[in-house]
Phi, psi and omega in degrees: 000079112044171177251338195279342193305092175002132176278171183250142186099007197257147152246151167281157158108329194271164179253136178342172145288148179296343182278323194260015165284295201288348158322289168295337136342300195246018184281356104354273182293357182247010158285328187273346154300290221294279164337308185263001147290342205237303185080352199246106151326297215287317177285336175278034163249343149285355180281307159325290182330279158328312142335296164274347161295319201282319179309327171322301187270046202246162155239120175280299172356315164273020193217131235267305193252100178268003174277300222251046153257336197254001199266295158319277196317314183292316173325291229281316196259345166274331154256015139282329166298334168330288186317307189309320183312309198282342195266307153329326178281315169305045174178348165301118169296093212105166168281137184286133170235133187329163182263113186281143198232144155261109194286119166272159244267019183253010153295305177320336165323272134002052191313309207282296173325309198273332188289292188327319178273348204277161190291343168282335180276334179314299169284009160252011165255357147308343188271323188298161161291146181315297189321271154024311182263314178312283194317310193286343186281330191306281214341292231268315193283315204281319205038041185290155169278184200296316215289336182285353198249315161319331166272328180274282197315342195041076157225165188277146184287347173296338150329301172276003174273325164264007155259350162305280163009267156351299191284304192326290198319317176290307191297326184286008195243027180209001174231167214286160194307339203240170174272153177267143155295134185287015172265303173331309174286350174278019199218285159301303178318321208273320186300324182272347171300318173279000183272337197267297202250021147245354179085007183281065189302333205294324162280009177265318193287327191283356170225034157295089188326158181282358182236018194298159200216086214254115168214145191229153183213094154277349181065018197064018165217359168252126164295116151200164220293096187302326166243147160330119200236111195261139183098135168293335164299320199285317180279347165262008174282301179271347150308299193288333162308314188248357148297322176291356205251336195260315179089202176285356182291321193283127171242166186224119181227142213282123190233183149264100175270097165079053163087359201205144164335074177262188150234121166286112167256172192228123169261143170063006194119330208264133179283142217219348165168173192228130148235144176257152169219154177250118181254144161201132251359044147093021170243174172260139214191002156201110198243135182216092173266130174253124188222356183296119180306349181268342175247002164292002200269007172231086098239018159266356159197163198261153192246163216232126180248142157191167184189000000 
């Protein structure tokens, strides 16, 4: 269910039904469950979707907590989409990279939230197993107790303390150490933006880690760079290879990408990929351009995030 979609249960002039009031409540917040389970809009908006046909047959009478009753379903319906997803990655061209929303700006507010979403902690919850990930997203982003995150996984809650556990552990040893300040990432970015319309790599080079890790994701219908291009000699190489090729054609303009500082760029007019960046201690340590055209369609209005 789309955000522009006619809501179901809306007549004009009328007041909602109590399932798609309390629906549209809480429609924020189970995209961004959804959404950070997934890393795919598109796909938590069919989860959303699925989600709300099942909300349809619930008698709300019997249902005691209605967010985390509606909080449960999507968890639920969101790890069944795992699956399709994971079979789908396997045979995906290039490195997958989460699908990027353009945030409005009070996810940037929400220092933890905007941490959660932003695409570099997005891929190191690729690494988790579904359960695994349902959980550490309930805990760590959501902050539900066991027994409610022990009811969407269907585990025993003693279960779920030790596969949090488990995730809290993986995740703190792969996602960067500190929340980034958005001026540090507002910092890198602004170097490459002068690097873009002045040709000028060199402040681009200066704030590159000696281990920076450049990954573009075309999906195989945009060109880009098919393995992870490791090192500042190597990614400032291919920065420069693709600037040159792109020019004067290419404009860049500065957004809230996933809660955090990004850039759209644009050729001919035209969106032509979204960057991201992972900054730590005040260097770039990661670059992540997105040019697959199926995953650009949210960075053309901003999608609204809570939890």
């Amino acid at each position: 269910m789309a955000e522009h979609d006619v809501r179901p249960g809306v007549s004009d002039g009328a007041r909602p039904d109590p399932a798609t009031e309390v629906f549209v409540a809480h429609r924020n917040l189970l995209f961004t469950v959804a959404y950070e389970m997934l890393g795919s809009a598109a796909d938590a908006e069919d989860v959303l979707q699925e989600t709300w046909l099942l909300w349809t047959d619930i008698d709300l009478d019997t249902v005691h907590n209605r967010r985390a009753y509606l909080v449960r379903m999507t968890t639920r319906q969101a790890l069944m989409r795992m699956r399709t997803l994971s079979r789908r990655k396997e045979t995906y061209v290039g490195p997958w990279l989460p699908e990027p929303l353009l945030t409005t700006p009070d996810v940037a507010d929400d220092v933890e939230l905007a941490d959660s979403v932003s695409l570099a902690v997005l891929l190191v919850l690729e690494t988790l197993a579904p359960t695994e990930r349902a959980v550490f997203v309930l805990r760590e982003v959501f902050e539900l107790d066991y027994d409610e995150i022990a009811e969407a996984v269907e585990k025993t809650p003693a279960a779920v303390r030790q596969i949090a556990h488990r995730a809290r552990t993986h995740v703190a040893a792969r996602r960067p150490r500190d929340v980034v300040s958005p001026a540090d990432s507002r910092a890198a970015l602004q170097a490459f933006q002068r690097a873009v319309e002045t040709g000028d790599l060199q402040g681009l080079l200066d704030v590159l880690a000696p281990d920076v890790v450049a990954l573009s994701d075309g999906g195989g219908v945009k060109q880009a760079v098919r393995q992870p291009v490791v090192g500042a000699g190597k990614v400032s190489r291919l920065l420069a290879a693709g600037l040159e090729r792109v020019g004067a054609q290419t404009s860049v303009e500065p957004v809230q990408v996933n809660g955090c500082p990004g850039l759209i760029m644009r050729l001919d007019g035209e969106i032509d990929g979204v960057l991201a960046v992972r900054v730590e201690g005040g260097l770039v340590t990661g670059l992540y351009f997105v040019r697959n055209p199926e995953k650009l369609s949210r960075v053309e209005r901003e999608t609204a995030l809570s939890r």
